[in-house]
XYZ file of C-alpha atoms in Angstrom:
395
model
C 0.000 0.000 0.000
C 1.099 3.374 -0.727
C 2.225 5.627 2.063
C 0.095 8.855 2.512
C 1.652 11.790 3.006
C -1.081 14.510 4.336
C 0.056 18.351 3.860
C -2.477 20.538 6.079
C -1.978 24.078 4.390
C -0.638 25.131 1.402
C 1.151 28.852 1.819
C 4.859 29.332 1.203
C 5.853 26.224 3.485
C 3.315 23.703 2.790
C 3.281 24.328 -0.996
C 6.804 24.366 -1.326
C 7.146 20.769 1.084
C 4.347 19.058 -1.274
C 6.064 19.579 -4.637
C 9.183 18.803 -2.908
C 7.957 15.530 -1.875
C 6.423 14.956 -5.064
C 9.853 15.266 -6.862
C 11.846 13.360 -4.573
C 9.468 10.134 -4.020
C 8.719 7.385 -6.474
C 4.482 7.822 -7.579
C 4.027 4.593 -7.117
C 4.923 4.226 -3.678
C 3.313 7.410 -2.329
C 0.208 9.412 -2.206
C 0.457 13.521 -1.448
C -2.848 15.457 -0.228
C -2.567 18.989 0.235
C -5.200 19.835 2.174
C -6.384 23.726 1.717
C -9.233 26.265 2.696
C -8.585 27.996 -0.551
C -8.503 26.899 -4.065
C -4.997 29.652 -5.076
C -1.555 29.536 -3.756
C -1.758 32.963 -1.698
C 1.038 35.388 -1.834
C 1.035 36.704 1.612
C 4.009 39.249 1.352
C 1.545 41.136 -1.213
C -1.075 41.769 1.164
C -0.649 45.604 0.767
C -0.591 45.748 -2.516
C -4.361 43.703 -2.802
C -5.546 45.543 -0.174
C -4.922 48.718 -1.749
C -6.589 48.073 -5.011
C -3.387 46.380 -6.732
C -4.644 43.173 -8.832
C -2.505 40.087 -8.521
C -1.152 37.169 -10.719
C -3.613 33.994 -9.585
C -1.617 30.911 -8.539
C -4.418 28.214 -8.677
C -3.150 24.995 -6.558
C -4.252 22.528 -9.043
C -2.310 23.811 -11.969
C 0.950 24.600 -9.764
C 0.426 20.618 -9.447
C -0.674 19.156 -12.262
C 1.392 16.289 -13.756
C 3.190 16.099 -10.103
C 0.339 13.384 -8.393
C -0.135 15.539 -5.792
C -3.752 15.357 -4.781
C -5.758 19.109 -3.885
C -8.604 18.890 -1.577
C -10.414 22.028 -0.688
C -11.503 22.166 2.816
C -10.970 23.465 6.395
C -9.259 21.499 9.381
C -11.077 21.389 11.920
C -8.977 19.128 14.052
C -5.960 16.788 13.566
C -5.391 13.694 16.161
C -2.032 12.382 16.302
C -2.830 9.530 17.939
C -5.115 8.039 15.462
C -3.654 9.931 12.789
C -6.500 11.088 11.266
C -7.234 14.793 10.023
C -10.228 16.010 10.568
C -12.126 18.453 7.556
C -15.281 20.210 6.677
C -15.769 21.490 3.068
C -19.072 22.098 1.016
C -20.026 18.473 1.291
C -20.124 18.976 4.994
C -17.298 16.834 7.543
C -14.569 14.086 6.478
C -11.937 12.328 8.322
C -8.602 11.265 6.048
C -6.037 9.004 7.272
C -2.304 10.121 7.154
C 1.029 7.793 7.629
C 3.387 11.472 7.660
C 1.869 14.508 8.526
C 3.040 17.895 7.108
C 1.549 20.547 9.286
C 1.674 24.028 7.888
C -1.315 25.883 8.563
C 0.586 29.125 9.104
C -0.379 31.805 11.327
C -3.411 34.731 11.729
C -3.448 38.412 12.942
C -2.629 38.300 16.551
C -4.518 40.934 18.750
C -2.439 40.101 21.928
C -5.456 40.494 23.830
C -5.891 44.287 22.910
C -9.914 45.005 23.908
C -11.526 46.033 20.324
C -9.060 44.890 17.910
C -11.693 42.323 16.714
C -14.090 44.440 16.809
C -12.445 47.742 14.964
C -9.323 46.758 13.642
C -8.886 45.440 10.051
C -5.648 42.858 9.267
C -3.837 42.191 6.198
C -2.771 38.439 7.473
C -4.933 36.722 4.611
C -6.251 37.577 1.280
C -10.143 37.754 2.944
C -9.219 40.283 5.571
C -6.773 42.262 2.882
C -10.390 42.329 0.550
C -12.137 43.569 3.814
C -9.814 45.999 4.459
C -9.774 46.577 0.347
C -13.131 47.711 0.416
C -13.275 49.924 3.079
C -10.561 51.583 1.594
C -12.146 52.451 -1.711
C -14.983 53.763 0.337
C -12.882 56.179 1.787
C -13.141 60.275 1.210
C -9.938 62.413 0.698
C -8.753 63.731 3.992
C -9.672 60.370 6.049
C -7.486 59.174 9.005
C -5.821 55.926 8.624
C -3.769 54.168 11.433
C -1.634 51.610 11.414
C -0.861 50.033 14.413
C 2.677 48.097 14.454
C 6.350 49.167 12.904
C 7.085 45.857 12.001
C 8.004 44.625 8.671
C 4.370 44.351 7.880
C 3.579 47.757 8.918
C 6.228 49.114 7.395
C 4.933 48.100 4.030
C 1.277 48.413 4.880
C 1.728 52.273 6.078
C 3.505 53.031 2.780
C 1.631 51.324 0.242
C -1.396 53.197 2.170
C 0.079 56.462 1.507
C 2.138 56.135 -1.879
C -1.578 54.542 -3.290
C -3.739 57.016 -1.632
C -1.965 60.598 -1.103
C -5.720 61.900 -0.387
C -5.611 60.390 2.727
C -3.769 61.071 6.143
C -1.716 58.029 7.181
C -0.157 57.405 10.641
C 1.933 54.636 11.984
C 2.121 53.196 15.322
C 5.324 51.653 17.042
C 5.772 50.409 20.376
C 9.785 51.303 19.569
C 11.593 53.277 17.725
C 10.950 53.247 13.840
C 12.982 50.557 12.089
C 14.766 50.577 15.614
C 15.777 47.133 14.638
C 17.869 48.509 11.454
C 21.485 50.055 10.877
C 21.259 54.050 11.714
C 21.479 54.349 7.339
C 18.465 52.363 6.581
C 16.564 54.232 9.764
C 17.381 57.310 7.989
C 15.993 56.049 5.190
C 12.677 55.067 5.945
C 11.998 58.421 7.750
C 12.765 60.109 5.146
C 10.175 58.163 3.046
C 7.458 58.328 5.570
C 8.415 62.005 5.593
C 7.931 61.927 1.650
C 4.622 60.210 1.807
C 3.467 62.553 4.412
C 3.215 59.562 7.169
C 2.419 60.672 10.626
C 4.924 58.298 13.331
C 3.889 57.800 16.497
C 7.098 56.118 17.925
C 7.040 54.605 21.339
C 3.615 54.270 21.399
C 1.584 50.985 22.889
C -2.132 50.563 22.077
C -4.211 49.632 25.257
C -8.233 49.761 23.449
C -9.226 49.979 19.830
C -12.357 51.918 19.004
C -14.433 52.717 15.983
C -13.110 56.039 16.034
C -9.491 55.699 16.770
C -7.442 54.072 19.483
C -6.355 54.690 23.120
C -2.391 54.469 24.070
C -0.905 52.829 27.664
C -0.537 56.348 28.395
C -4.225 57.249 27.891
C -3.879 59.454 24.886
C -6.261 59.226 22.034
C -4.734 58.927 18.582
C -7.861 59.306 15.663
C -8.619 56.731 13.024
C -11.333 56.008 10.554
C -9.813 53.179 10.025
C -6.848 51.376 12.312
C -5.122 48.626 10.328
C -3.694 46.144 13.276
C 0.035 44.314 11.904
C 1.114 43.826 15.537
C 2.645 40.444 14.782
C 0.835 36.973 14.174
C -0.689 34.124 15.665
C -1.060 30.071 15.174
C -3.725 28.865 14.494
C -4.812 27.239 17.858
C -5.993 23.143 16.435
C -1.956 21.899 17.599
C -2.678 23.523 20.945
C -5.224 20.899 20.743
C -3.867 17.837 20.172
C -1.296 15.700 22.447
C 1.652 17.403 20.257
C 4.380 19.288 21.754
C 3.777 23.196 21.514
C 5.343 26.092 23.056
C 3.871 28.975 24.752
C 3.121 30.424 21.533
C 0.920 27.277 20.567
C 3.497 26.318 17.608
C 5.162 23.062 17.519
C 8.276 22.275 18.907
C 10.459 20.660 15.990
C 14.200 19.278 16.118
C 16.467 20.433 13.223
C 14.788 18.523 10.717
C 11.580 19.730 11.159
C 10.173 16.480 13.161
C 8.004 17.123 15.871
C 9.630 16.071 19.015
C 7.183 13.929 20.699
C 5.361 12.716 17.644
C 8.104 11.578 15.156
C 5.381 10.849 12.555
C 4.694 14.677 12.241
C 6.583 17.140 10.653
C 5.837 21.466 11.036
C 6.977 23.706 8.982
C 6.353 27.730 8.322
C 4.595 29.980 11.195
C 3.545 26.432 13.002
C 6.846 25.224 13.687
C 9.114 26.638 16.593
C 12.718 25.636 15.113
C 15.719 26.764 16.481
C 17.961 28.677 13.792
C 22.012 29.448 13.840
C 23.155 30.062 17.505
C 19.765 28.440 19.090
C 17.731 31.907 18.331
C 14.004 30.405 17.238
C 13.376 31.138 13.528
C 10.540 33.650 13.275
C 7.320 33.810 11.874
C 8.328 34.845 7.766
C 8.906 33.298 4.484
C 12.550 33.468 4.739
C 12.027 30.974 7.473
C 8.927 28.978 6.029
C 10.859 28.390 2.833
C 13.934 26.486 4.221
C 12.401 24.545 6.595
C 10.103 23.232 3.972
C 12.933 22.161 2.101
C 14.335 20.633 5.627
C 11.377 18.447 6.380
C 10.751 17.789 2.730
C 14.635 16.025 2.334
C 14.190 14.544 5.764
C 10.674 12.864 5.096
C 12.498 11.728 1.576
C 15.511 10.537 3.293
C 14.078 8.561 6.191
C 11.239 7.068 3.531
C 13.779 6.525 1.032
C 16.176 4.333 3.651
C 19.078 6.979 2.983
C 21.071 7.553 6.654
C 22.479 10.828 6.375
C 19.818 13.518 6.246
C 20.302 16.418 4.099
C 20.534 19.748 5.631
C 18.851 22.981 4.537
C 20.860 26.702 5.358
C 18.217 27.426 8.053
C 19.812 31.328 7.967
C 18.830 34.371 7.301
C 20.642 36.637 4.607
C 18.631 39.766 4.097
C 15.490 41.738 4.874
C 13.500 43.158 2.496
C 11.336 45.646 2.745
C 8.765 47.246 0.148
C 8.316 51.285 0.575
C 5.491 51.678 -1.836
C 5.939 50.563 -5.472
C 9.272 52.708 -6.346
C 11.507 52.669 -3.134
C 12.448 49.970 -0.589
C 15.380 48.886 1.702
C 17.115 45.989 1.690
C 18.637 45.211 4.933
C 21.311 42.846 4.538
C 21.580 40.843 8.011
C 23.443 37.963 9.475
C 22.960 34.357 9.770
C 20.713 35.287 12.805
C 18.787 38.163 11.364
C 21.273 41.183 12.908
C 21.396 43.985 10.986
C 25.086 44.069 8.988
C 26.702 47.728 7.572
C 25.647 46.655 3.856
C 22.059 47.703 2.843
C 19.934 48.533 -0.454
C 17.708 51.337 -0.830
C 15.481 53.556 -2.922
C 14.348 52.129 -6.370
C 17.121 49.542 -6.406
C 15.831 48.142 -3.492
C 12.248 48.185 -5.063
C 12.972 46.198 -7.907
C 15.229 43.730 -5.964
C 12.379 42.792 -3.412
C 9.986 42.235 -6.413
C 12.659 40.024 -7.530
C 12.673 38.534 -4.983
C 8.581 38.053 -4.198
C 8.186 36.780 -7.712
C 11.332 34.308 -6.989
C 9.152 32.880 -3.720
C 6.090 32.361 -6.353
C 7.868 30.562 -8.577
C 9.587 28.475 -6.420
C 6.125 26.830 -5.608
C 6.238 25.602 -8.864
C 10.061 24.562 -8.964
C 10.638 23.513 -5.683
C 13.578 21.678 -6.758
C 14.761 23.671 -10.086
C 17.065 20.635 -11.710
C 16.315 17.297 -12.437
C 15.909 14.532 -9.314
C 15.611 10.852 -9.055
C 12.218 10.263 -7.992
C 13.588 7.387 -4.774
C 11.707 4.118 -3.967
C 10.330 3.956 -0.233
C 11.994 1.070 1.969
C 9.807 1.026 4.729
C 5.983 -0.316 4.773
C 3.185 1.548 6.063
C 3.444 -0.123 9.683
C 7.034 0.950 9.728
C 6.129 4.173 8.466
C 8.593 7.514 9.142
C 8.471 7.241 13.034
C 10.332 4.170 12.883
C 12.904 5.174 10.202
C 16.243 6.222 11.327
């Protein structure tokens, strides 16, 4: 019997780990589900741009995998139990359980409110393409002069306050950072971007936390009131909470704890990858939540499933490093933050319309590596062990 490999999740990660599988296994021996809510291959890092009014390439699932095996099945987890080792789904023809021999879990990450009263209520998120369309919307709807806030001066902020205010001029854009802006950056790059938010006429309020959101604004730690018609909430991301669930080791944080091949560490069986894994990267520093990290660590657990499957003993190792940060500034300008193997900011850095077109070099390079997960020819390996051996007994 063929062994069934089950990939819950297809965004960066999980896409990237199915077609990696699919080129490294012999057909005959194996059988790949992908397992997704939605029907396209999302491009998260374009969030901004769809949800102000930009119109992007579609990436539907079942053409990025046609002629590969892998099998698409459109539905929502609802639950996965690792003991029986059975997923469980709901999709327009109402529940379904499927049976899995190696699990792939990669069902990313949401907006996290932290617990902020009224973010759920008020707030809109660009973590997914139906809250970018929600946030889309309200956009268009807007009248020139209208207050925007966007709470968080992290990457995604970054790129969601500029795109805001490079798309829609008419409007009066404000960020929100708990630090300083780009406080994380070399002093160059933090010149940089305030000159750009100066350009775009971007309102920062730096040191600033967010204790309430409200329809008409928010309200600071320090009790001041800053005014929104709209406050767009990028304060970091959160798993989704069905691991938490099930007898599988998570952190604090609810993702699963993986060794350095991307194997869970109490269920051997299951494999995490993207925003649901917690893996340690160079000098023990935990990966974070990105698709410089969800990229390599698909490849990791991808090799190691193949490897251990395959009867091979040394397991191949993926660079599970970090080499820049880049960051979009609007359509024409952009920094490129080149960091080291544990995401610290280096000297070296790109800006300004250089910078621009190397990020979108680099977005359209994480597209079409769905695609080409492996861009040269493979031998497609035979599996050595039977389903009752199965990974979890494979050394």
């Amino acid at each position: 019997m063929k062994h069934r490999i089950v990939v819950l999740g297809a965004g960066y990660a999980g896409a990237i780990a199915a077609g990696r599988l699919a080129r490294r296994l012999h057909p005959d021996d194996i059988e790949i589900t992908v397992v997704n809510a939605e029907a396209d291959f999302v491009e998260r890092v374009r969030m901004h741009q769809l949800a102000t009014g930009q119109d992007l390439k579609r990436h539907e699932l079942s053409q990025v995998y046609a002629g590969t095996g892998v099998l698409m099945r459109r539905a929502r987890v609802t639950a996965v139990d690792v003991d029986r080792r059975t997923v469980a789904l709901t999709d327009e023809r109402g529940a379904d359980e499927i049976a899995y021999d190696t699990l792939v879990y990669a069902l990313g990450s949401a907006a996290a409110d932290h617990g902020v009263p009224g973010v759920a209520e008020h707030a809109y998120d660009i973590a997914g393409r139906p809250s970018a369309l929600r946030l889309r919307d309200r956009l268009a709807h807007l009248a020139a002069g209208a207050t925007v806030l966007v709470v968080g001066g992290g990457l995604t902020g970054l790129e969601a306050a500029t795109e805001i205010a490079e798309a829609r001029p008419d409007l009066d854009v404000a960020l929100a950072t708990r630090g300083g802006l780009g406080d994380w950056l070399t002093g160059k790059a933090r010149q940089h971007l305030r000159g750009v938010a100066a350009r775009l006429g971007i309102t920062v309020h730096e040191h600033t936390d967010v204790a309430r959101v409200e329809a008409t604004g928010v309200v600071t730690g320090d009790g001041r009131t800053i005014p929104a018609q709209v406050t767009v909430w990028t304060a970091g991301f959160a798993v989704h909470p069905i691991a938490a669930a099930t007898t599988l080791t998570v952190a604090a944080t609810g993702q699963i704890v993986v060794d350095d091949t991307m194997r869970s560490v109490s269920h051997p069986e299951v494999y995490a990858v993207g925003d649901a894994g917690l893996a340690d990267g160079p000098g023990g520093k935990p990966l974070r939540m990105s698709c410089a990290s969800g990229t390599p660590m698909a490849w990791q657990a991808a090799d190691a499933i193949a490897a251990r499957l395959t009867g091979r003993v040394k397991i191949p190792k993926a660079p599970l490093r970090y080499f820049n940060q880049c960051i979009s500034l609007g359509r024409r300008d952009g920094i490129i933050q080149y960091v080291t193997a544990d995401d610290r900011a280096k000297p070296s850095l790109l800006t300004g319309r250089l910078a621009a077109r190397y990020k979108e070099v680099v977005c359209r390079g994480a597209a079409w590596s769905i695609s080409h997960p492996i861009p040269y020819p493979v031998r497609r390996r035979r599996v050595t062990t039977t389903r009752t051996e199965n990974a979890a007994t494979v050394s």
